[in-house]
Short mmCIF file of C-alpha atoms in Angstrom, two decimals:
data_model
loop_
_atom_site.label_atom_id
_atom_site.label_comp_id
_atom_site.label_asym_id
_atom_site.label_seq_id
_atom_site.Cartn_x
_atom_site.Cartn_y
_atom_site.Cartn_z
CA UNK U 106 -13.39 7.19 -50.48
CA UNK U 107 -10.05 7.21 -48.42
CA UNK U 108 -8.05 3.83 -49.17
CA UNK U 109 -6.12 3.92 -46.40
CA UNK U 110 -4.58 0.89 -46.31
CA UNK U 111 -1.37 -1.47 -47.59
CA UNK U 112 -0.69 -1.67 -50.49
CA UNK U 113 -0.46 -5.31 -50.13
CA UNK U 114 -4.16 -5.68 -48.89
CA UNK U 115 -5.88 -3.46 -51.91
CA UNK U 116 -3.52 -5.84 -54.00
CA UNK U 117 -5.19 -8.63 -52.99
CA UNK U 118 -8.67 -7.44 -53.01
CA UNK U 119 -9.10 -5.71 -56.25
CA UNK U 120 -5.61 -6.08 -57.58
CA UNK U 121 -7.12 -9.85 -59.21
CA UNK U 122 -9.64 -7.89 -60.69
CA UNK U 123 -7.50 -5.08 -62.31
CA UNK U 124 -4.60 -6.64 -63.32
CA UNK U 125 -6.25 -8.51 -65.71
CA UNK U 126 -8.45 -5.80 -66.85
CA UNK U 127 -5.38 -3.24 -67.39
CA UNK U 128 -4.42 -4.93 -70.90
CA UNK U 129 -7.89 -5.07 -72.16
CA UNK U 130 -8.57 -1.12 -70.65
CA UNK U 131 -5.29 -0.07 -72.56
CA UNK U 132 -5.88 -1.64 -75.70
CA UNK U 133 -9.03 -0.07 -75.92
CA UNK U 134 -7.43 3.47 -75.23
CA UNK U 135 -5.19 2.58 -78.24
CA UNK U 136 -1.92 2.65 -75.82
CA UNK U 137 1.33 1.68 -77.85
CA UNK U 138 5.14 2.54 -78.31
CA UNK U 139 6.06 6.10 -78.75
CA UNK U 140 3.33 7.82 -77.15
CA UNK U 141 3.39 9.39 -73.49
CA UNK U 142 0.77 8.30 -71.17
CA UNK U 143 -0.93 9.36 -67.74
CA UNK U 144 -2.13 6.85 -65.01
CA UNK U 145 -4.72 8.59 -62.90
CA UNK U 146 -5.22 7.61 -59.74
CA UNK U 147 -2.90 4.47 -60.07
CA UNK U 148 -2.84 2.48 -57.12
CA UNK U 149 -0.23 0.52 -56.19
CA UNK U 150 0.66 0.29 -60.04
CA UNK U 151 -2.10 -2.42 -62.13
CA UNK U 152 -2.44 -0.30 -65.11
CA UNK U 153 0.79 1.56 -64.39
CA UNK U 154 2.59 -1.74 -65.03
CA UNK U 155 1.07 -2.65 -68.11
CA UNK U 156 1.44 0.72 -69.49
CA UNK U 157 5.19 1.15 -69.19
CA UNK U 158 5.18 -2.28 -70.83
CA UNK U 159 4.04 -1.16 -73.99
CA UNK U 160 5.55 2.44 -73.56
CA UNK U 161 8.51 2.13 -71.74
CA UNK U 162 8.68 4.02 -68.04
CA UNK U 163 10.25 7.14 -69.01
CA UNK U 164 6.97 7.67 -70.80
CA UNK U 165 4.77 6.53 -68.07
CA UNK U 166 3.60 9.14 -65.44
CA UNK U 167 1.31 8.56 -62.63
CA UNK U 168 -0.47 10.39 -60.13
CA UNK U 169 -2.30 8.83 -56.85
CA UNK U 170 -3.47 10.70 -53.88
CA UNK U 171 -2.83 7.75 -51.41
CA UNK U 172 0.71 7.69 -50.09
CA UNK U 173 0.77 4.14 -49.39
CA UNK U 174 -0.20 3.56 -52.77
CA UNK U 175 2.41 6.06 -54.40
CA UNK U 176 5.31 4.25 -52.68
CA UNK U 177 4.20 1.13 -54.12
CA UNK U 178 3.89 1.89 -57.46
CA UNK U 179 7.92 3.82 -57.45
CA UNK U 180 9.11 0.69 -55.74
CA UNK U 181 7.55 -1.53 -58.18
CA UNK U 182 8.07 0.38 -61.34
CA UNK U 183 11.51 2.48 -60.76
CA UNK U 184 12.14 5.16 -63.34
CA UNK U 185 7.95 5.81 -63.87
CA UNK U 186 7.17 9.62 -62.21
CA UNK U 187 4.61 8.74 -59.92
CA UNK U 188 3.31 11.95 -58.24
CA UNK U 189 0.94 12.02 -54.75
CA UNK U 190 -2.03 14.16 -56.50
CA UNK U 191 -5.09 13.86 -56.85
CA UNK U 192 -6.90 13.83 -59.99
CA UNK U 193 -8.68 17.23 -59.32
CA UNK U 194 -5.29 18.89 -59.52
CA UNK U 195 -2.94 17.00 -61.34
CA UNK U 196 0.68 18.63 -61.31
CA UNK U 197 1.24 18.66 -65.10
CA UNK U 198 1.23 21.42 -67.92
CA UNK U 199 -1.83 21.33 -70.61
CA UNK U 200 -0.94 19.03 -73.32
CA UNK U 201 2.06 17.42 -72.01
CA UNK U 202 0.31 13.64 -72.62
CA UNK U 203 -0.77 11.83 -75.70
CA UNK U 204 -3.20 9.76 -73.33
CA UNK U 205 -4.68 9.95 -69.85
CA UNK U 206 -5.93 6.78 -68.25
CA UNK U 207 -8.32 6.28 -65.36
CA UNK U 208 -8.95 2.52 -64.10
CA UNK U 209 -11.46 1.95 -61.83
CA UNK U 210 -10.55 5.66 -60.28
CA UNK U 211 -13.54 8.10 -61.68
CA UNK U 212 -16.08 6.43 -59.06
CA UNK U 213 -13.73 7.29 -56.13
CA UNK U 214 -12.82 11.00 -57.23
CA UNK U 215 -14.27 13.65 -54.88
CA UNK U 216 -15.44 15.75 -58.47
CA UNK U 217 -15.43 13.65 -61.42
CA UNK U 218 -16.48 15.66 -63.79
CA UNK U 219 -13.49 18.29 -62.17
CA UNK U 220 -11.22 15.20 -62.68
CA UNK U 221 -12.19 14.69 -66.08
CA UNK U 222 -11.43 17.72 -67.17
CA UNK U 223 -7.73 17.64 -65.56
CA UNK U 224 -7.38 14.60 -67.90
CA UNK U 225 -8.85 16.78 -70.86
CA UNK U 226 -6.16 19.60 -69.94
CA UNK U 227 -3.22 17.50 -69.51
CA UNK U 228 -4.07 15.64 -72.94
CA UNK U 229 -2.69 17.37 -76.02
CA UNK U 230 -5.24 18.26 -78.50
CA UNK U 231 -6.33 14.93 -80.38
CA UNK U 232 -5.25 12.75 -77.84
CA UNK U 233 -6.85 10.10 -75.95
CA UNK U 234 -8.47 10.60 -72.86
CA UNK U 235 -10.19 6.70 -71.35
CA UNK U 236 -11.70 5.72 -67.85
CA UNK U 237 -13.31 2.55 -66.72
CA UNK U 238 -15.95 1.61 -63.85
CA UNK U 239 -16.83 -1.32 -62.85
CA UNK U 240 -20.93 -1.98 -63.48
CA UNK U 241 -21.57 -1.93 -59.74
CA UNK U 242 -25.31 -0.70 -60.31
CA UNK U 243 -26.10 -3.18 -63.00
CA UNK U 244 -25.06 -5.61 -60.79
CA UNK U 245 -22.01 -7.01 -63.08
CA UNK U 246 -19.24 -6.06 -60.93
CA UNK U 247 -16.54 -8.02 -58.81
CA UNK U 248 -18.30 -7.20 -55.64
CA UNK U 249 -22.27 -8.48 -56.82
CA UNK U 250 -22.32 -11.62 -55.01
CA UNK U 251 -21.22 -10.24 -52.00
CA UNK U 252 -23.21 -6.83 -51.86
CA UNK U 253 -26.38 -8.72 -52.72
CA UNK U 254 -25.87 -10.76 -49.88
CA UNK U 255 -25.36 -7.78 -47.76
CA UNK U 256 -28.74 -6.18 -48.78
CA UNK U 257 -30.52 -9.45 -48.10
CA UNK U 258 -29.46 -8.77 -44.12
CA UNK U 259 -29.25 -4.99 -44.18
CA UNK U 260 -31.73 -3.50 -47.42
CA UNK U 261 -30.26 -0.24 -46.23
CA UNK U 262 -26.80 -0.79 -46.52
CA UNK U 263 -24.75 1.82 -50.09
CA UNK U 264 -23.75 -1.03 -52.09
CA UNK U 265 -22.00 1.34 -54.13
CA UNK U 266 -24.25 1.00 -56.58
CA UNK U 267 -24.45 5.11 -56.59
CA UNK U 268 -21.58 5.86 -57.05
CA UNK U 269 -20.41 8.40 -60.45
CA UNK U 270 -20.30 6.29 -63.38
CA UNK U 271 -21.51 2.80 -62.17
CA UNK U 272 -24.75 3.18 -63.95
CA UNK U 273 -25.35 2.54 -67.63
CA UNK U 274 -24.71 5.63 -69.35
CA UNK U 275 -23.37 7.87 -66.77
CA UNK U 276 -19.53 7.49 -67.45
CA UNK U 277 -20.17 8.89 -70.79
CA UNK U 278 -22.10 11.59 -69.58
CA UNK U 279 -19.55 12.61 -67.43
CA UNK U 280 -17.24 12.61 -69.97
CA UNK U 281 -19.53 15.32 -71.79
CA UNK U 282 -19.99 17.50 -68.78
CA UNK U 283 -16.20 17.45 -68.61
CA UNK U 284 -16.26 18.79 -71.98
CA UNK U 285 -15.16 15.87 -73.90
CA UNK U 286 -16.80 14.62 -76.69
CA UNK U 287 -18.66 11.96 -76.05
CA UNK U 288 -16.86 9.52 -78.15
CA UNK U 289 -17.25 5.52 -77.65
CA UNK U 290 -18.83 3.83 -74.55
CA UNK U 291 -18.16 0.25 -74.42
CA UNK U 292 -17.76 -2.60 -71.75
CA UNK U 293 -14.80 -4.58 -70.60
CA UNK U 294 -15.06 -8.28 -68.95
CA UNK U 295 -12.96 -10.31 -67.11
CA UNK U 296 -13.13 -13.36 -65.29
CA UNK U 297 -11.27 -14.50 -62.31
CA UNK U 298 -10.89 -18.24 -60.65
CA UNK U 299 -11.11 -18.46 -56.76
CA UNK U 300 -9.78 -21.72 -55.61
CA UNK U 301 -12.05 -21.96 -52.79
CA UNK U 302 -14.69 -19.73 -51.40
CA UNK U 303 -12.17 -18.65 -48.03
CA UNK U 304 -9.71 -17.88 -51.16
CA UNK U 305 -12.82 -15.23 -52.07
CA UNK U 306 -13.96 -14.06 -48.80
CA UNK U 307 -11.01 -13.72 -47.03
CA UNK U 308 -9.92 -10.26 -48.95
CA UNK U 309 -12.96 -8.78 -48.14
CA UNK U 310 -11.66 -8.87 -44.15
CA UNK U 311 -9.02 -7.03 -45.45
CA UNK U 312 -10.91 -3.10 -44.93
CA UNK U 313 -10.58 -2.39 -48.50
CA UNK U 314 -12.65 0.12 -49.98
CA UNK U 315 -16.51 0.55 -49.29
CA UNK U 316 -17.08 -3.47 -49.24
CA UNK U 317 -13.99 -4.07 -46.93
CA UNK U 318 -15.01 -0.83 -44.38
CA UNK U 319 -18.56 -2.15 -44.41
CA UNK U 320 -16.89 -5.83 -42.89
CA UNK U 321 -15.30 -3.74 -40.48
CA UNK U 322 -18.18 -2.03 -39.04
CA UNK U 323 -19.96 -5.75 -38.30
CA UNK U 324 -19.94 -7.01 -35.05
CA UNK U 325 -18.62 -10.79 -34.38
CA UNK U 326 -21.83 -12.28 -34.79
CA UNK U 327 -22.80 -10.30 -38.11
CA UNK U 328 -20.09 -10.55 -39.69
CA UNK U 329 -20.42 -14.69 -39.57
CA UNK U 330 -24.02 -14.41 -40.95
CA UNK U 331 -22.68 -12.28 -43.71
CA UNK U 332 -20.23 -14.59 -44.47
CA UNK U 333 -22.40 -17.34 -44.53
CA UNK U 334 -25.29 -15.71 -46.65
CA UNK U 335 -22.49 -15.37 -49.07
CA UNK U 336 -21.41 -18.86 -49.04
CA UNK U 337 -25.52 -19.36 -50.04
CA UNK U 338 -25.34 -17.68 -52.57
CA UNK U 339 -21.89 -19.11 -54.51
CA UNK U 340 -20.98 -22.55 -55.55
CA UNK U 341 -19.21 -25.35 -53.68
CA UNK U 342 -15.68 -25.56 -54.56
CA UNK U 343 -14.17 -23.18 -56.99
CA UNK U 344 -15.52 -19.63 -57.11
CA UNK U 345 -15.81 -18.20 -60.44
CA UNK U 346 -16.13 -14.26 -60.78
CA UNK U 347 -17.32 -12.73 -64.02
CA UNK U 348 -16.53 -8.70 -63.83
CA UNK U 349 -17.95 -6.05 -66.34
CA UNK U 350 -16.80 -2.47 -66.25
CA UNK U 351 -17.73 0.80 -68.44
CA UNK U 352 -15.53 2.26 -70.00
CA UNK U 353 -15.83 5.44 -71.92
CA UNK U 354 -13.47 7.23 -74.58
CA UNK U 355 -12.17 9.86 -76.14
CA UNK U 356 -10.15 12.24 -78.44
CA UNK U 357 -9.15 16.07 -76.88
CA UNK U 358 -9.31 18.56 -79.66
#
């Protein structure tokens, strides 16, 4: 999936979702001072923030294949390397990180398993190698309430829910076909406040990702009967989001 879009808009579609998750993601990958970390696939910079806050960014690195996104992240965190790449060939000797992160990236890669295994060869031996999905399949992600309402108008409509690692289980078997070990498989939740449900909806206009190109594609008239399906389904007033991702770990040797 190209993201081929602002910065800005992916911000302010996902970027309420993963900027809150980025501090619980790198506490679980056991991220603190004096180590030297990877962000795969950063974005415009959610994770890469929060790791040069614990790390400092001259030991931050990042690598992102959109170059929209790239700029971003160097203009909000000067002094972190931030490399266009993508995580199939990452542009960095074996071992030279004591920890390679993946937020919300391994569903996205073109070969995950491939990707993986850059992460495993870029990690020194005994380092940490971590990735996170959100539980699109089980139906526990950001995007439930508004891809059920989709397949209520349009049952054939990808939902996303097959995409690589959504599905319980399948992160961490990725992570073993990439030759890691399979190490601990875990869930992270977050929840986010919409002030109103147009404070919700109106990202999704925004032709971010598979959700927002799917908007795109509607005519007029659909896209109004989507809109309103998905006011059905959600409360009056303040929207609440509850988001679960997998998350998988573990050590290089």
């Amino acid at each position: 999936m190209s993201f081929n879009v602002s910065a800005g808009a992916y911000l302010r579609f996902m970027g309420q979702y993963s900027e809150p998750l980025a501090p619980r993601f790198a506490d679980l990958a056991g991220i603190g001072n004096g180590q030297r970390v990877l962000d795969v696939g950063c974005g415009p910079g959610a994770l890469t923030a929060e790791l040069a806050s614990r790390v400092g960014v001259a030991s931050v690195s990042a690598a992102e294949p959109s170059a929209s996104f790239a700029v971003a992240a160097r203009e909000r965190l000067p002094g972190v390397e931030v490399c266009q790449a993508a995580a199939e060939q990452l542009p960095f000797a074996d071992g030279t990180f004591d920890a390679a992160l993946a937020q919300l990236v391994v569903h996205f890669m073109a070969d995950p398993v491939q990707g993986l295994r850059e992460m495993r060869r870029v990690t020194r031996p005994g380092g940490m190698v971590a990735a996170c999905v959100w539980d699109h399949a089980g139906g526990r992600g950001p995007l439930a309430a508004f891809w059920s309402a989709v397949r209520q108008l349009d049952p054939a409509a990808d939902d996303e829910s097959g995409l690589a690692g959504v599905r319980e289980g399948h992160l961490a078997s990725l992570f073993t076909q990439a030759g890691l070990n399979r190490g601990a498989a875990t869930t992270l939740t977050v929840r986010v406040r919409h002030a109103s449900f147009d404070d919700w909806w109106e990202p999704f206009t925004l032709g971010v990702g598979p959700a927002g190109a799917y908007v795109a594609s509607l005519t007029p008239d659909h896209r109004t009967a989507l809109r309103d399906q998905c006011r059905r389904l959600l409360p009056v007033g303040p929207v609440e989001i509850t988001a679960t991702a997998w998350a998988a770990t573990s050590r290089t040797f």
